[in-house]
Coordinates of C-alpha atoms in Angstrom, one line a residue:
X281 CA -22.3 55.1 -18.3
X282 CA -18.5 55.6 -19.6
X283 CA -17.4 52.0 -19.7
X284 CA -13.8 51.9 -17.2
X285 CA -10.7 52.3 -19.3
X286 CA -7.9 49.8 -18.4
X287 CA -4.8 52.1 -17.2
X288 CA -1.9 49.7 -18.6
X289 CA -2.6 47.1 -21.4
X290 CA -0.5 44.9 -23.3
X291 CA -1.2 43.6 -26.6
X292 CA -0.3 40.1 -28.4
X293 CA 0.0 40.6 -32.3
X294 CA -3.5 39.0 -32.2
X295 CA -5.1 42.1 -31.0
X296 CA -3.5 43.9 -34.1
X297 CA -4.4 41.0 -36.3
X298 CA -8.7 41.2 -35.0
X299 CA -8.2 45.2 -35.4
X300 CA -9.0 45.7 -31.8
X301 CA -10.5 49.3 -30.8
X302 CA -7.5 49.5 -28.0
X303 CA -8.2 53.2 -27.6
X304 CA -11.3 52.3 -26.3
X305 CA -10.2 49.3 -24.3
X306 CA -7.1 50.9 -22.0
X307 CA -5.0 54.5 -22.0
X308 CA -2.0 53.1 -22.2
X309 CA -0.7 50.6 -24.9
X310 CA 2.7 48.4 -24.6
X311 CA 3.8 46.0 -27.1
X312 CA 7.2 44.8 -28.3
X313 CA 9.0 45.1 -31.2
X314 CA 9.4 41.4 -31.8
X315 CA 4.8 42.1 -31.9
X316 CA 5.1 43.7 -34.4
X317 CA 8.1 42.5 -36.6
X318 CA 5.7 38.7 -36.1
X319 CA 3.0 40.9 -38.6
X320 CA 3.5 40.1 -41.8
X321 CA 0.5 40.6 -44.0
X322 CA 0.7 44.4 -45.5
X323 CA -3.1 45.3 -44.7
X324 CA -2.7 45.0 -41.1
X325 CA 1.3 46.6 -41.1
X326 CA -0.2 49.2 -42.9
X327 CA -2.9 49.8 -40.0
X328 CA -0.1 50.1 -37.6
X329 CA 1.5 53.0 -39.8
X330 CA -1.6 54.6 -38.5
X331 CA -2.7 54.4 -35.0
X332 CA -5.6 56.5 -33.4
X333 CA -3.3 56.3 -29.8
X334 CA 0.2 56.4 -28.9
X335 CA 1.9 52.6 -29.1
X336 CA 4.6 52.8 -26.4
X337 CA 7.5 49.9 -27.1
X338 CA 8.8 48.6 -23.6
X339 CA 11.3 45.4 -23.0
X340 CA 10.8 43.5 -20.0
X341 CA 13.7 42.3 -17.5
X342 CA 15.6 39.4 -17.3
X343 CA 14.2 38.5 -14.1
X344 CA 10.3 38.8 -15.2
X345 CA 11.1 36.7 -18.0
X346 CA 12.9 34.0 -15.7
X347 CA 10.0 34.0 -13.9
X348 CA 7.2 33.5 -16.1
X349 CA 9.3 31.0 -18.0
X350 CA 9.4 28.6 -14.8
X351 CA 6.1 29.2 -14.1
X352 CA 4.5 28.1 -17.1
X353 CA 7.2 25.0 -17.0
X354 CA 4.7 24.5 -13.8
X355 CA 1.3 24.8 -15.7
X356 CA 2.7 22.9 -19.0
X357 CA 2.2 25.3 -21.3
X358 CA 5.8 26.5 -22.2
X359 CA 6.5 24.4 -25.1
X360 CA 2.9 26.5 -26.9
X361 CA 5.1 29.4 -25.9
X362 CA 6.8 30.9 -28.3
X363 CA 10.3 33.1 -27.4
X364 CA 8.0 36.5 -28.3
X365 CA 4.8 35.1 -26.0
X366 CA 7.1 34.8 -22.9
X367 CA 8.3 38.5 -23.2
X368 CA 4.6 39.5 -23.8
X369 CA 3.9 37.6 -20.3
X370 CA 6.8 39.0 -18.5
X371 CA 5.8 42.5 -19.7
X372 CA 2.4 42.2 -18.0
X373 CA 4.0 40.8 -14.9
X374 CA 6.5 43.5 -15.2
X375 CA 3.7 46.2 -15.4
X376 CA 1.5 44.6 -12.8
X377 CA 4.6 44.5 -10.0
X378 CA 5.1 48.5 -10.7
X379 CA 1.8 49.6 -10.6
X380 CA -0.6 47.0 -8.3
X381 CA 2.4 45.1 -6.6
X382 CA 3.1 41.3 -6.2
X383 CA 0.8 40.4 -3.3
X384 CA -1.8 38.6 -5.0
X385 CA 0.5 37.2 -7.3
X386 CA 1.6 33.3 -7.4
X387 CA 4.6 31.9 -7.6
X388 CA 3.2 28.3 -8.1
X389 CA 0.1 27.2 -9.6
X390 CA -2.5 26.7 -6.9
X391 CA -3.1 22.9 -8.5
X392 CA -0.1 20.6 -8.6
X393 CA -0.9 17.7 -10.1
X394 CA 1.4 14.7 -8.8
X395 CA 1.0 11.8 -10.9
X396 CA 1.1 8.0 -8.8
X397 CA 1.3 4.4 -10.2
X398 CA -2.2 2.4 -9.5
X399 CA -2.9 -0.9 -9.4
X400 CA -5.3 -1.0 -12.2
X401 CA -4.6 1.6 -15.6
X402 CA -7.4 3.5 -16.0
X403 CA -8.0 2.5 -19.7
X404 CA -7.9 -1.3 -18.5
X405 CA -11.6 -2.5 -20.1
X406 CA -13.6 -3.5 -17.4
X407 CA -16.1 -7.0 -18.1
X408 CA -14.8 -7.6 -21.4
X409 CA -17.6 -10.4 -22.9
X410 CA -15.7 -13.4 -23.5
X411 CA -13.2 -13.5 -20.5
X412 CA -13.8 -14.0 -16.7
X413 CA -12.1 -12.0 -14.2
X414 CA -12.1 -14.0 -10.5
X415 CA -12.8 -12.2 -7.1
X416 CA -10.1 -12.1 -4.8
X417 CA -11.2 -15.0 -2.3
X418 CA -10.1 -18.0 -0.4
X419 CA -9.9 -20.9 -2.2
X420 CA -12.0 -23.0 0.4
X421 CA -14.8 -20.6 0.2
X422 CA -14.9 -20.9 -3.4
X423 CA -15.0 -24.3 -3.9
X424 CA -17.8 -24.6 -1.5
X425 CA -20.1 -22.0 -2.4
X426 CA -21.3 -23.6 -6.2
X427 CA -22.2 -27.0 -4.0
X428 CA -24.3 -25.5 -1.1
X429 CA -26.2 -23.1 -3.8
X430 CA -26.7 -25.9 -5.9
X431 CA -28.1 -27.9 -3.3
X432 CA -29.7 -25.7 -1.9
X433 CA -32.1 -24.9 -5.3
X434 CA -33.1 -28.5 -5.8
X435 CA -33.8 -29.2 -2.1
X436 CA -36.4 -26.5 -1.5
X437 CA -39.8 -26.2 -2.2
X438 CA -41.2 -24.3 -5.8
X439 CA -42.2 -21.7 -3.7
X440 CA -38.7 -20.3 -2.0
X441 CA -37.2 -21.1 -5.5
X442 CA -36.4 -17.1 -6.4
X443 CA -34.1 -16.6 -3.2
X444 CA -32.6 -19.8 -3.7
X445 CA -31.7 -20.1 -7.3
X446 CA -28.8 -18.8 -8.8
X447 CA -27.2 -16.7 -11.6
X448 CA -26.9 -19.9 -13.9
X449 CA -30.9 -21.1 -13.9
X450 CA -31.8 -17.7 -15.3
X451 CA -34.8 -17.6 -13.7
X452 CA -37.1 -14.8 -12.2
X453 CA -41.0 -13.9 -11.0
X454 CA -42.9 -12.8 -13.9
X455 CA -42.9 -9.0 -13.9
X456 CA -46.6 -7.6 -12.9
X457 CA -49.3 -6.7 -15.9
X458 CA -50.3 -3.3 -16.2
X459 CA -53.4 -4.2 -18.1
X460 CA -55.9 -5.1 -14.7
X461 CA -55.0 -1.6 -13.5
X462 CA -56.2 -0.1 -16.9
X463 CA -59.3 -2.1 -16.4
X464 CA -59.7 -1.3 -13.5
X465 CA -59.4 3.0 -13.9
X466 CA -61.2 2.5 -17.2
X467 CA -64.4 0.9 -15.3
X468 CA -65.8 4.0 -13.1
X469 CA -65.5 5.9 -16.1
X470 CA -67.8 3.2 -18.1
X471 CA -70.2 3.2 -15.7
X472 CA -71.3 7.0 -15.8
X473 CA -71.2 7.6 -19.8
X474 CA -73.2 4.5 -20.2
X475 CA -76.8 4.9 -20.5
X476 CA -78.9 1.6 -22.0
X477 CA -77.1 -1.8 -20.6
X478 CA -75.2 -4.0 -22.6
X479 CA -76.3 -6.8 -24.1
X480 CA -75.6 -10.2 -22.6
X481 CA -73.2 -12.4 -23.5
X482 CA -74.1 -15.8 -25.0
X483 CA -73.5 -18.7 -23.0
X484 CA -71.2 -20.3 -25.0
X485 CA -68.8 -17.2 -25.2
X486 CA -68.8 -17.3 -21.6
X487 CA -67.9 -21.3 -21.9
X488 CA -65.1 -20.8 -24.3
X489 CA -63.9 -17.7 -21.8
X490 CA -63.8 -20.0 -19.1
X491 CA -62.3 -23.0 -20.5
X492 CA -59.1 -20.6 -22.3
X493 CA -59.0 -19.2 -18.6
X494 CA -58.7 -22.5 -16.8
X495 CA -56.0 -23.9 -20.0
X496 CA -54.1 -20.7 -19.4
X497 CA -53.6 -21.1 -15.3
X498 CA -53.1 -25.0 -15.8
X499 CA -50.6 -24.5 -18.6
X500 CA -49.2 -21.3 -16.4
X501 CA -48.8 -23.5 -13.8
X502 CA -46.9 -26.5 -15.9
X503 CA -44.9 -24.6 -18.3
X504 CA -41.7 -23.5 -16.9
X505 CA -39.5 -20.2 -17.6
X506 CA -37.6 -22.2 -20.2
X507 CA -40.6 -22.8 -22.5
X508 CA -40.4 -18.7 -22.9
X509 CA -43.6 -19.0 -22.7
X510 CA -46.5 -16.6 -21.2
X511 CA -50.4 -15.9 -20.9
X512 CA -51.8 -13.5 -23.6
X513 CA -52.3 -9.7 -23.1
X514 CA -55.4 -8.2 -23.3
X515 CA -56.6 -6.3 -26.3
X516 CA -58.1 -2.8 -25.2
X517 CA -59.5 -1.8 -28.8
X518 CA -62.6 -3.1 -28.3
X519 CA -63.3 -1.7 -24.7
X520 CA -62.2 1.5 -25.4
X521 CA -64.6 1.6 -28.8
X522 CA -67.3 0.1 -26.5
X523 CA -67.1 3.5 -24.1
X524 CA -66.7 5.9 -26.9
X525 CA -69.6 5.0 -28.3
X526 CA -71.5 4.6 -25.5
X527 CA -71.1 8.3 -24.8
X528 CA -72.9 9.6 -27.5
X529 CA -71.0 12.6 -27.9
X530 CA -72.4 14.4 -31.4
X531 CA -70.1 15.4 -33.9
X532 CA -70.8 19.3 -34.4
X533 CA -72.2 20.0 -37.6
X534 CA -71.5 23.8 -39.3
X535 CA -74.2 25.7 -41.2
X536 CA -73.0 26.7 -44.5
X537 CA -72.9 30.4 -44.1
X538 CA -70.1 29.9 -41.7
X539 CA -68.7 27.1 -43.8
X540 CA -68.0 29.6 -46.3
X541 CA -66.4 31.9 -44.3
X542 CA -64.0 29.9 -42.5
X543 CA -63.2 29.2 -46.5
X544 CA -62.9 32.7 -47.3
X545 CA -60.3 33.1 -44.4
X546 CA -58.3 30.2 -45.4
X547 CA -57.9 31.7 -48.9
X548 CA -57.1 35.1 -47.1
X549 CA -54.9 33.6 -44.5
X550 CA -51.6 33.4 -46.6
X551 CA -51.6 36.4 -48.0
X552 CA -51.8 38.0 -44.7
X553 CA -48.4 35.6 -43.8
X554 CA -46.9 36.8 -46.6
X555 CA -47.5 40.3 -45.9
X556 CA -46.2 40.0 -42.8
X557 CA -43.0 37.7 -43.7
X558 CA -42.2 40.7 -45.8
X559 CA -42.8 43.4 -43.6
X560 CA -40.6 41.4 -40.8
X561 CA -37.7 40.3 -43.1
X562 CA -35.1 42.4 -41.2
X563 CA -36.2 42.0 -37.7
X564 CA -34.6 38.5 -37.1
X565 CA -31.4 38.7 -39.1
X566 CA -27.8 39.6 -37.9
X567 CA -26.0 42.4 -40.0
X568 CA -23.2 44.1 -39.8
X569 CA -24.6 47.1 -38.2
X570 CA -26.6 45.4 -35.6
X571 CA -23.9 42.8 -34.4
X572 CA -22.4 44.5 -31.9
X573 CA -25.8 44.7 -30.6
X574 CA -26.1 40.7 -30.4
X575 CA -22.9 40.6 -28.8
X576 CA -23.6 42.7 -26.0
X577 CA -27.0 41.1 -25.5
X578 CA -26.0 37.8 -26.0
X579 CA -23.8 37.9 -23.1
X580 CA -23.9 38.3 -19.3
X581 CA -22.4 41.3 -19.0
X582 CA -22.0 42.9 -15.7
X583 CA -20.3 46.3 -14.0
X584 CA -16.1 45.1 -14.5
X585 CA -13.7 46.5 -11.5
X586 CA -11.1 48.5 -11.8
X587 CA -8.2 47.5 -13.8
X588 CA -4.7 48.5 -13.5
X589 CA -3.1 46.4 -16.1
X590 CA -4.5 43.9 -18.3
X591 CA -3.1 41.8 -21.2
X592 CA -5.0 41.5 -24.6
X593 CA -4.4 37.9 -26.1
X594 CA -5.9 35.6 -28.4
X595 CA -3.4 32.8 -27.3
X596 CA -5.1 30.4 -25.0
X597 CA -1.4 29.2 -23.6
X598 CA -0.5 32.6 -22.8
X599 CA -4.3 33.5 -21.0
X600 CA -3.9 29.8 -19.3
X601 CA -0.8 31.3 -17.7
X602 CA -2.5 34.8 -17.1
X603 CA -5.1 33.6 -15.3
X604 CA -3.0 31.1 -13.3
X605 CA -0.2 33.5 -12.5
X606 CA -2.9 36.7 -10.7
X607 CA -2.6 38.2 -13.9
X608 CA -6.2 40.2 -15.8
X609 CA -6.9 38.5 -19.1
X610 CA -8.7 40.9 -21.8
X611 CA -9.6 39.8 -25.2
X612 CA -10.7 40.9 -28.2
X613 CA -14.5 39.6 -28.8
X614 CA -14.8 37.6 -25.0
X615 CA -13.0 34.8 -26.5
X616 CA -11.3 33.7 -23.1
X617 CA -11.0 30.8 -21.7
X618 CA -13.5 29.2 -18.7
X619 CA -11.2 27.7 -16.5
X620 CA -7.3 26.9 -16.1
X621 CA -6.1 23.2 -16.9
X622 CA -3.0 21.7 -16.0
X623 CA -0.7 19.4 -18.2
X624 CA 0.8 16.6 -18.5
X625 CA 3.1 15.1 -20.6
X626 CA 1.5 11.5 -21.7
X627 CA 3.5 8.8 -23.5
X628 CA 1.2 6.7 -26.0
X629 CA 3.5 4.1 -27.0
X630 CA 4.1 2.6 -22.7
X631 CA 0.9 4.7 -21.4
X632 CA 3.7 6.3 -18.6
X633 CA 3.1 10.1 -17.6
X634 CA 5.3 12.7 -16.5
X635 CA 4.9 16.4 -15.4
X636 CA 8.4 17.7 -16.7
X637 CA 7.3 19.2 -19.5
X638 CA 10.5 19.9 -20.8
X639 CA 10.8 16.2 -21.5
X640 CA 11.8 15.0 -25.1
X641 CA 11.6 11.3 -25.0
X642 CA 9.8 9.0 -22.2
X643 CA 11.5 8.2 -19.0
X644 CA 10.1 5.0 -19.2
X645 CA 10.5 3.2 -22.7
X646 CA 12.9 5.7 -24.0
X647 CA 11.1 6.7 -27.4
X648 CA 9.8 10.4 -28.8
X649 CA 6.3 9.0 -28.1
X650 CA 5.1 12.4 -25.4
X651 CA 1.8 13.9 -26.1
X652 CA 0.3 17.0 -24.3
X653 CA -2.4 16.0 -22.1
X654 CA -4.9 18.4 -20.2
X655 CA -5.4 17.2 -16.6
X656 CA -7.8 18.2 -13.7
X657 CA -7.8 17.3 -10.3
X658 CA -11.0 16.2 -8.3
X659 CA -11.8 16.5 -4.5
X660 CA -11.0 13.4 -3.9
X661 CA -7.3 13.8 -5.2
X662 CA -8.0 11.6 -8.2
X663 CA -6.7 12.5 -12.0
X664 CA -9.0 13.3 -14.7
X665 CA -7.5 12.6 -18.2
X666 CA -9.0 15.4 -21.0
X667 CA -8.2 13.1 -24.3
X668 CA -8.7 14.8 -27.6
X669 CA -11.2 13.4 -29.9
X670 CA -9.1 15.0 -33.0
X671 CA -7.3 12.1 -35.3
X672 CA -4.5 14.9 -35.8
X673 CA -3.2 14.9 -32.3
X674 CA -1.2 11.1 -33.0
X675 CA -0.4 11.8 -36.7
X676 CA 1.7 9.6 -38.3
X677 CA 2.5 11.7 -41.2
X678 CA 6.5 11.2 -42.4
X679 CA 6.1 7.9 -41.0
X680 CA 5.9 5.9 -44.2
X681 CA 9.1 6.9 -45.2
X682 CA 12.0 4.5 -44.7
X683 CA 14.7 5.3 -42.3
X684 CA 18.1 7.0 -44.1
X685 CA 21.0 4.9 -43.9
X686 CA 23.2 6.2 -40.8
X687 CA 25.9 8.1 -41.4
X688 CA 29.7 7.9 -40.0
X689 CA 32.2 10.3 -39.4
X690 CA 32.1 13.4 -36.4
X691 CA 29.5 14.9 -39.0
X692 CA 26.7 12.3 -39.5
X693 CA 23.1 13.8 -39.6
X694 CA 20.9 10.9 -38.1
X695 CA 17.8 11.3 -36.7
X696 CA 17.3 10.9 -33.0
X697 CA 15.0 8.0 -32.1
X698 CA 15.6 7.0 -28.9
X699 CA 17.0 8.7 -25.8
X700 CA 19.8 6.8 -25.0
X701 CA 20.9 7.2 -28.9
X702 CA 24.7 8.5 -29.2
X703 CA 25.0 11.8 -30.6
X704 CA 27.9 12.3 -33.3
X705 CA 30.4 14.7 -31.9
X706 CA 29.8 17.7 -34.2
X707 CA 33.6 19.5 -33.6
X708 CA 34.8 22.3 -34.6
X709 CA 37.5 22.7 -36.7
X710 CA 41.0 23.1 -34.8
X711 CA 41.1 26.5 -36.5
X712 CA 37.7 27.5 -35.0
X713 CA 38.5 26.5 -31.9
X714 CA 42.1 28.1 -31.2
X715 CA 41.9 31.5 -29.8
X716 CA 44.5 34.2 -31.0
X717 CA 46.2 36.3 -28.7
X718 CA 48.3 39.3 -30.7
X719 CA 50.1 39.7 -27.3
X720 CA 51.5 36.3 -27.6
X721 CA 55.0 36.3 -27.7
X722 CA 55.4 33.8 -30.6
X723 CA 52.1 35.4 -32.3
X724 CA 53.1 36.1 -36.3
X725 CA 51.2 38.8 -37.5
X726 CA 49.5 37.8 -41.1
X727 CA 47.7 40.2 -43.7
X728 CA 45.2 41.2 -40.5
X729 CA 45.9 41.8 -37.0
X730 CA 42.7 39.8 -36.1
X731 CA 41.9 36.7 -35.6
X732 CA 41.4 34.1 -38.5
X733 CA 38.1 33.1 -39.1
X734 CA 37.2 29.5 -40.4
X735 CA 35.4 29.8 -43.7
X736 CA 36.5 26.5 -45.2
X737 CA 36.1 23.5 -43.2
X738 CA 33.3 21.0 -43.3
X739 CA 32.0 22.6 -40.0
X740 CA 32.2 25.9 -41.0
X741 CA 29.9 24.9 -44.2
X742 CA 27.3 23.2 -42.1
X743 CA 26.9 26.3 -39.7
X744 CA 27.9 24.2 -36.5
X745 CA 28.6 25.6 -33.3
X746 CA 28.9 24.7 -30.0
X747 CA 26.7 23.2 -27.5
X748 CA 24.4 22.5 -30.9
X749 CA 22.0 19.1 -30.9
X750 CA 18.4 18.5 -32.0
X751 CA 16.2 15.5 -31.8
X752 CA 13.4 14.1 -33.2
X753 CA 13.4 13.2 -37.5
X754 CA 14.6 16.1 -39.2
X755 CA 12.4 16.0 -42.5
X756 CA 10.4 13.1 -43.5
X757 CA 11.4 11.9 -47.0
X758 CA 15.4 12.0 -46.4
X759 CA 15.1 11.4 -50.5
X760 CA 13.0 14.2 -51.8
X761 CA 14.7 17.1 -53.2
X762 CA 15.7 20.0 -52.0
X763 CA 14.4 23.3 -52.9
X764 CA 16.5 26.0 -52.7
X765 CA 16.1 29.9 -52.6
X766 CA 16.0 31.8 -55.2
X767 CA 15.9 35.5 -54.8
X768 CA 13.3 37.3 -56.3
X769 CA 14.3 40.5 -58.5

């Protein structure tokens, strides 16, 4: 059976990266020029210089792009977005509007994940050893309860002790022996394999047996559960010897003829294994020309639908989105992923979460302290928090480093800590800023009829322009030096 050829596909650079067989995946390939410009490593540029289909270069509209930008705002995956990604997205949502339509697309995801203040954080330790959390109760009842339990236990009888006593005695039945039910199933079984009776038992064995029986019940009955004491388990060795060799079973006994065969095979066995080993060396193995094999019996593979458009990505922001969005996900070796997640932004200096994504700096506590966390929502409507087991995710690499000192002037370069932090005023020169109109009427016309550009100010050096801020620590060691380019020849 021909497998179905997608109609429209577009590919990420990681499908050019992998080498994909595209030609054999859709009939029509899109990509973007920023794709491929994001390819740097020769092997794979010079593989594009020679494609066995037609790459067509498309750019998708203003409005797509809009779109998917606030929708993966929504699923919290636009900051793992890069500029070139989001084009890529819009392209397939582009393609998918003009060839399927925008029925079964969404403009929201289908999860929203609305994060409210509880009484108790879930990462509070619950009976911590060492400290006592009270019940919420009256305070009459709880002064009155210890009293009437402790009364309670030394008023009534041995007998009704276990429903009486409390917590603090430590006290409980003894748990039931298992050893009188052996006995018991190992008795029948006695009685048919034995043949001659048993000898007696001397008189004074059966003294002794009696007396340690009557100590045991006299000193089970005086000693209490604080001695931590308790009557001695039965050993079954001796029973269990008893009705083996009461059964007589023979041992079987082989002639010597066979006893030298059976050694004549033995010597003859390992060859035979080797022989085989050998013979089988290339059954088990995975090579390159059987792996795509594996692969395709490996997995569940099943008869696809038809596809109109589909995107090929490695990127599991971008197929997070896909999937989310309506979109078809295709990938290069099946590496997609199971289900979509929604994220949260998570602040692990105050614990506070937030579902702007765009966010910098906590709302709460004010510091650049936001980590991406994947979410879930249960039935029930309560939040499941997916934290990373990966030391890397709060690396405190660059924070060793002493803080620079700050610097003055409309030109200082400090690092942003905190929200609430003033940012210097980063002007432009007065030069930069005036606008020159030649149809002024006092307008002096210089060497050129254009306008003057600023070149030589401190602004001008430092490549400022308008509307520019950052935040965050810029580099870590403000002290290191810098190394600058140098041109190659």
């Amino acid at each position: 059976m021909a497998p179905n050829l997608v109609e429209h596909v577009v590919a990420d650079a990681g499908a050019f990266l992998k080498r994909a067989p595209l030609q054999e995946i859709g009939k029509n390939i899109y990509t973007l020029k920023d794709v491929v410009d994001e390819i740097r490593d020769k092997p794979t540029r010079r593989s594009l210089a020679f494609l066995p289909y037609e790459l067509h270069f498309k750019e998708p509209l203003p409005e797509h792009i809009r779109t998917v930008t606030e929708f993966s705002k929504k699923t919290g995956d636009y900051a793992s977005l890069s500029a070139t990604d989001i084009k890529v997205l819009a392209l397939a949502y582009q393609l998918e509007l003009e060839h399927v339509g925008s029925e079964h697309l969404k403009k929201e995801p289908d999860v929203k994940v609305n994060i409210q203040s509880t009484k108790r954080h879930p990462e509070t330790p619950v009976n911590v050893a060492g400290f006592h959390f009270p019940s919420k109760k009256t305070s009459g009842s709880s002064k009155t309860t210890p009293s009437h339990t402790r009364t309670n236990s030394c008023s009534e009888p041995q007998a009704d002790e276990s429903e009486h006593f409390s917590s603090f005695n430590f006290w409980r039945e003894p748990l039931p022996s298992l050893s009188n039910d052996l006995l018991s199933l190992l008795e029948p079984v006695a009685e048919d394999t034995a043949e001659k009776p048993k000898p007696e038992k001397t008189a004074t064995e059966k003294q002794t047996k009696s007396q340690t029986t009557s100590t045991a019940t006299k000193s089970g009955e005086e000693f209490s559960s604080f001695y931590f004491w308790r009557e001695p388990l039965p050993s079954f060795d001796e029973d269990l010897l008893s009705l083996l060799s009461d059964s007589g079973v023979p041992e079987p006994k082989l002639d010597s003829t066979h006893s030298k065969d059976i050694d004549e095979d033995k010597e003859n066995e390992p060859q035979k294994e080797e022989e085989g080993d050998d013979e089988d060396d290339g059954g088990g193995w995975i090579t390159p020309g059987n792996i795509k094999q594996v692969k395709m019996e490996s997995g569940d593979w099943s008869q696809p639908e038809d596809v109109k458009v589909g995107c090929l990505t490695t990127d599991f922001a971008m197929q997070n989105v896909l999937i989310q969005i309506g979109l078809h996900v295709l990938s290069v070796n099946g590496m997609v992923i199971k289900q979509a997640r929604n994220y949260i932004l998570r602040c692990h200096a105050c614990f506070k979460t937030t579902t702007h994504m765009e966010r910098v700096f906590c709302s709460h506590c004010g510091n650049k302290t936001l980590k991406k966390l994947a979410v879930t929502v249960n039935e029930d409507g309560s939040i499941q928090m997916h934290f990373s087991k990966n030391p890397k995710v709060l690396n405190p690499k660059g924070l060793r480093y002493s803080l620079p000192l700050p610097q003055g002037g409309k030109h200082g370069s400090n690092p942003h800590l905190v929200e609430d932090q003033r940012y210097p005023q980063q002007r432009l020169s007065r030069k930069a800023r005036q606008k020159t109109d030649v149809f002024a009427p006092d307008y002096a016309a210089g060497s050129s009829p254009f306008s003057e550009h600023d070149i030589y100010s401190r602004a001008a050096n430092l490549h400022l322009r308008d509307s520019q801020c950052g935040a965050g620590r810029k580099r870590a060691n403000p002290n290191a030096p810098r190394k600058k380019f140098v041109k190659q020849k």
